[in-house]
XYZ file of C-alpha atoms in Angstrom:
338
model
C -157.924 142.741 45.319
C -158.843 139.181 43.222
C -161.298 136.869 43.280
C -162.432 133.415 42.152
C -165.862 132.932 41.539
C -167.915 130.284 42.169
C -169.455 127.123 39.159
C -172.509 127.646 38.584
C -171.646 131.523 37.217
C -168.577 129.541 35.419
C -171.844 127.451 33.397
C -174.195 129.727 32.761
C -171.136 132.078 31.427
C -169.857 128.485 29.090
C -173.326 127.967 27.868
C -173.544 132.217 26.844
C -169.843 131.979 25.084
C -171.041 128.444 23.177
C -171.622 130.085 20.256
C -169.307 132.765 19.927
C -166.165 132.772 16.961
C -163.340 133.323 18.215
C -159.638 133.387 15.816
C -156.868 133.407 18.587
C -156.245 134.624 22.223
C -155.687 137.544 23.660
C -152.844 137.732 26.159
C -153.519 137.739 29.313
C -155.464 140.659 31.294
C -152.419 142.202 33.750
C -152.226 145.476 36.091
C -149.936 147.248 38.871
C -146.979 147.535 40.261
C -144.511 143.983 38.876
C -142.184 142.588 40.700
C -138.161 142.788 40.250
C -137.673 140.179 37.687
C -136.252 136.441 38.960
C -137.697 138.551 42.905
C -137.302 135.511 45.153
C -140.333 136.305 47.302
C -142.004 133.991 49.884
C -144.952 133.085 51.862
C -145.729 131.986 55.472
C -148.928 130.244 56.845
C -151.199 132.618 58.864
C -151.205 132.692 62.036
C -154.702 131.134 63.344
C -155.589 130.184 59.732
C -153.161 127.070 58.878
C -153.620 125.915 56.187
C -154.600 121.379 56.376
C -151.297 119.529 55.134
C -153.124 118.070 51.945
C -154.235 121.586 51.091
C -150.335 122.909 51.741
C -149.083 120.602 49.996
C -151.683 121.696 46.628
C -149.973 125.765 47.637
C -147.215 124.658 47.048
C -147.306 122.631 44.326
C -149.429 125.336 42.149
C -145.833 127.763 43.398
C -143.871 125.434 41.903
C -145.761 125.268 39.216
C -145.852 129.166 38.732
C -141.774 129.330 38.761
C -141.660 125.958 35.897
C -144.145 127.849 33.523
C -143.937 131.205 33.958
C -141.026 131.050 30.736
C -140.721 135.131 31.690
C -138.232 136.546 35.086
C -141.603 137.105 36.973
C -140.936 136.361 40.978
C -139.958 133.336 42.431
C -142.578 131.910 44.852
C -141.559 129.284 47.800
C -142.584 129.097 51.355
C -140.453 130.153 54.165
C -141.766 129.477 57.364
C -140.655 133.925 58.036
C -142.547 135.730 55.226
C -143.758 139.421 54.594
C -146.444 137.311 52.851
C -148.670 134.770 53.650
C -151.757 132.882 53.060
C -154.620 131.740 55.151
C -157.240 129.215 54.979
C -159.757 131.330 56.242
C -163.985 132.882 55.305
C -162.820 135.886 56.050
C -163.610 137.607 52.929
C -165.672 140.551 52.332
C -167.257 138.291 49.258
C -169.876 135.724 49.695
C -169.502 133.930 47.201
C -165.532 134.150 45.910
C -163.319 130.804 47.308
C -160.146 132.362 46.802
C -158.718 136.683 47.676
C -155.357 137.733 46.970
C -154.447 141.639 47.698
C -151.003 142.046 46.119
C -148.291 144.667 47.267
C -145.450 144.474 44.623
C -142.643 144.408 45.487
C -143.028 143.977 49.417
C -145.848 141.770 50.043
C -148.825 139.794 49.049
C -151.232 138.068 50.630
C -154.129 135.560 49.872
C -157.340 133.756 51.380
C -158.036 130.720 50.791
C -161.938 129.247 51.543
C -162.039 125.820 54.375
C -163.738 122.564 52.891
C -167.327 122.361 53.252
C -167.669 126.455 53.438
C -171.310 128.182 52.975
C -171.890 129.921 50.203
C -174.064 131.771 48.201
C -174.017 128.912 45.253
C -173.055 126.181 47.682
C -170.788 124.678 50.023
C -167.562 124.457 48.984
C -165.208 121.599 47.812
C -161.886 121.346 47.290
C -160.993 117.834 45.394
C -157.875 117.108 47.249
C -159.751 117.099 50.771
C -161.077 113.559 49.463
C -159.625 110.463 48.972
C -161.606 110.055 45.491
C -163.033 113.131 44.957
C -166.062 113.520 43.374
C -167.711 115.829 40.464
C -168.532 119.058 41.074
C -165.150 119.785 43.604
C -162.372 122.443 42.912
C -158.557 121.299 42.638
C -157.174 123.365 45.461
C -153.863 123.203 43.521
C -155.116 124.971 39.664
C -156.864 127.334 42.249
C -153.830 128.233 43.821
C -152.014 128.431 40.487
C -154.994 130.686 39.697
C -154.124 133.167 42.630
C -150.126 132.745 42.097
C -151.040 134.380 39.003
C -152.816 137.422 40.810
C -149.371 137.924 42.641
C -148.168 137.504 39.256
C -150.026 140.941 38.576
C -152.591 138.752 36.087
C -155.914 139.294 35.972
C -158.951 138.284 34.856
C -159.522 137.729 30.727
C -162.804 138.242 29.022
C -163.462 134.883 28.233
C -164.942 136.362 24.603
C -161.039 136.935 24.348
C -160.191 133.919 24.920
C -160.010 130.519 22.021
C -159.330 127.907 23.795
C -159.982 127.615 27.913
C -156.775 126.281 28.388
C -154.603 129.275 27.119
C -155.130 130.649 30.398
C -155.916 129.970 34.143
C -157.220 133.193 35.053
C -160.813 132.883 33.878
C -162.830 134.492 37.202
C -165.349 131.387 36.904
C -162.972 127.988 37.147
C -163.651 125.115 35.987
C -164.930 121.893 38.479
C -163.659 118.266 38.377
C -164.817 116.889 35.640
C -164.550 119.444 33.210
C -161.955 120.179 30.701
C -158.896 122.778 32.125
C -160.491 121.469 35.839
C -156.988 120.466 36.934
C -154.406 122.342 34.749
C -150.761 123.279 36.737
C -148.918 125.374 34.455
C -149.513 128.419 32.681
C -151.431 128.661 29.966
C -149.568 130.720 26.853
C -151.793 133.548 27.119
C -150.789 134.216 30.812
C -146.855 133.552 29.536
C -147.467 135.833 26.992
C -148.186 138.719 29.528
C -145.416 137.897 31.553
C -143.154 137.858 28.722
C -144.513 141.275 27.830
C -144.482 142.083 31.701
C -140.946 140.953 32.936
C -138.698 139.496 28.952
C -138.615 136.158 28.716
C -136.270 133.646 30.856
C -133.668 134.174 28.485
C -132.728 135.059 24.485
C -133.129 131.113 24.224
C -136.935 131.366 25.938
C -139.079 130.307 23.182
C -142.138 133.190 23.170
C -145.473 132.400 23.976
C -147.753 131.555 20.699
C -150.414 133.659 22.068
C -148.074 136.661 20.465
C -147.214 137.292 16.726
C -144.449 139.630 16.571
C -142.159 139.853 13.916
C -137.797 139.148 14.014
C -135.647 140.809 11.748
C -132.575 138.855 10.606
C -129.193 140.333 9.142
C -125.846 138.145 7.584
C -122.206 139.952 7.065
C -119.192 138.047 6.451
C -115.839 137.773 7.693
C -112.368 137.040 6.806
C -110.637 134.168 8.919
C -106.871 132.243 8.921
C -106.416 130.181 5.713
C -108.352 132.041 3.583
C -111.691 130.465 5.605
C -114.856 132.603 5.356
C -116.971 132.800 8.376
C -120.935 134.041 7.960
C -122.312 135.934 10.643
C -125.782 136.395 10.855
C -128.395 137.795 14.287
C -131.128 136.899 15.127
C -133.698 139.652 17.448
C -137.622 140.662 17.355
C -137.876 144.076 15.618
C -137.360 147.193 17.108
C -140.394 148.564 16.503
C -142.472 145.935 18.576
C -145.355 147.184 20.484
C -144.000 146.169 23.526
C -140.871 147.651 24.861
C -139.584 144.651 27.195
C -139.351 142.609 24.141
C -138.514 144.860 21.219
C -134.990 144.504 20.203
C -134.896 141.490 22.677
C -131.913 138.425 21.325
C -133.224 135.484 20.155
C -130.498 132.703 20.213
C -131.133 128.856 19.923
C -132.941 128.918 16.682
C -133.425 126.984 13.916
C -131.440 129.490 11.227
C -131.262 128.269 7.256
C -128.570 128.872 4.873
C -128.801 128.789 1.311
C -126.370 130.152 -2.028
C -127.104 130.232 -5.503
C -124.816 131.357 -7.878
C -123.571 134.495 -9.084
C -125.997 135.623 -11.253
C -128.585 132.683 -11.035
C -132.287 132.975 -9.862
C -132.235 129.451 -7.895
C -131.316 129.191 -4.627
C -129.644 126.273 -2.356
C -130.045 124.963 0.788
C -125.826 124.804 2.201
C -126.453 123.536 6.083
C -127.766 125.786 8.904
C -125.442 128.058 10.501
C -124.328 127.333 14.695
C -126.230 129.695 17.690
C -123.177 131.308 19.137
C -124.573 133.030 22.099
C -126.727 134.420 23.990
C -126.725 137.830 22.171
C -128.689 136.674 19.392
C -125.407 135.467 16.901
C -125.360 132.807 14.666
C -122.359 131.617 12.727
C -121.055 128.983 9.879
C -117.288 129.339 9.214
C -116.509 127.328 5.809
C -114.179 127.472 3.302
C -114.982 128.402 -0.587
C -114.210 127.074 -3.880
C -116.216 129.318 -5.477
C -118.342 132.587 -5.915
C -121.520 132.804 -4.634
C -124.347 134.505 -3.024
C -125.474 133.930 -0.251
C -128.539 134.630 1.896
C -130.182 133.227 6.132
C -133.932 131.709 6.485
C -135.631 132.014 9.901
C -138.690 129.961 9.213
C -141.865 130.738 11.183
C -141.813 128.079 13.851
C -145.187 126.900 14.953
C -144.461 126.275 19.101
C -143.726 130.160 18.961
C -145.585 133.832 18.772
C -142.432 134.231 16.018
C -142.634 135.675 12.340
C -139.776 134.795 10.078
C -137.531 136.678 8.154
C -134.980 136.485 5.314
C -131.375 138.263 5.173
C -130.491 140.528 2.899
C -127.928 138.588 0.194
C -124.145 138.889 1.029
C -121.929 137.909 -2.207
C -118.982 135.952 -1.213
C -116.204 135.970 -4.211
C -114.062 133.676 -4.745
C -110.702 134.614 -7.577
C -106.867 135.058 -7.800
C -105.656 138.026 -6.106
C -104.900 139.653 -9.570
C -108.825 140.132 -9.969
C -108.539 141.739 -6.107
C -106.191 144.574 -7.217
C -104.058 142.396 -5.426
C -101.745 141.714 -8.138
C -100.893 137.704 -6.056
C -102.212 134.280 -7.428
C -103.746 133.206 -4.332
C -106.680 132.582 -3.512
C -108.987 135.481 -1.549
C -112.148 136.972 -0.893
C -113.037 139.653 -2.596
């Protein structure tokens, strides 16, 4: 059972936390059975409790928000006239203060209830912003609240707000804000919601950016091989380290990142930039092909990106020696890589 509480309780909580200091938010809590990866989960309107058109539009928009901002192989949500899951516009909830209530039965179905406009609760009458042509202060954004409830569908739970650095790090606050407070109409999962979804479902692909709510070490390796015409192929591989505490992320390949190549003359301590490697495939491989004219040591570097929760890494050194065949033991005079 999941619930969203009133604005008054949220205001009191905000005052209590105003002097708290936190260095970084933790991934949003979660629990229970997950859906299958990228499972398509449809919902219908509950018979006799169909939402009005403005609420339907907000709910459907929230489903799209979930699909577009999940950055993980969590469930894909959409409306269908015939579905095992349902959403009702009703006051029939086992509380006197909640405005939303979701029960998840993954991987088969869920139910969601949203209170009607004007419903009297312990703290006052509920106001949905979408019910007004000009939304008044103190109303709840139905799309944001529905996204919160879809977060519960995806297995997300309420965080301890003392662990949240920035309000928009999550949409799963147990006391969501009303208009016009910051975050009242957030229509994407927060970075720490995404972090938990990536932990539980894996990222959408190897090129999907890792949430900055995580801090994962990476492993970057480098090897060399010969190509036709005396060219050399340097191949790097970037992945999350094998020992990461999140099993679904351990050893995960990382593609479409920036891998910088450096070289230094044999015996030198000074490294110089030698361009970048090209992302080769979804297995986190990167390559560069070139024809060397002298001997150098090479290494590749992945710098910790500002927009991802990844630490940088530097590969071990690979030496490419260019000499005549006699130096390589071949007894010929043309150039060899040895």
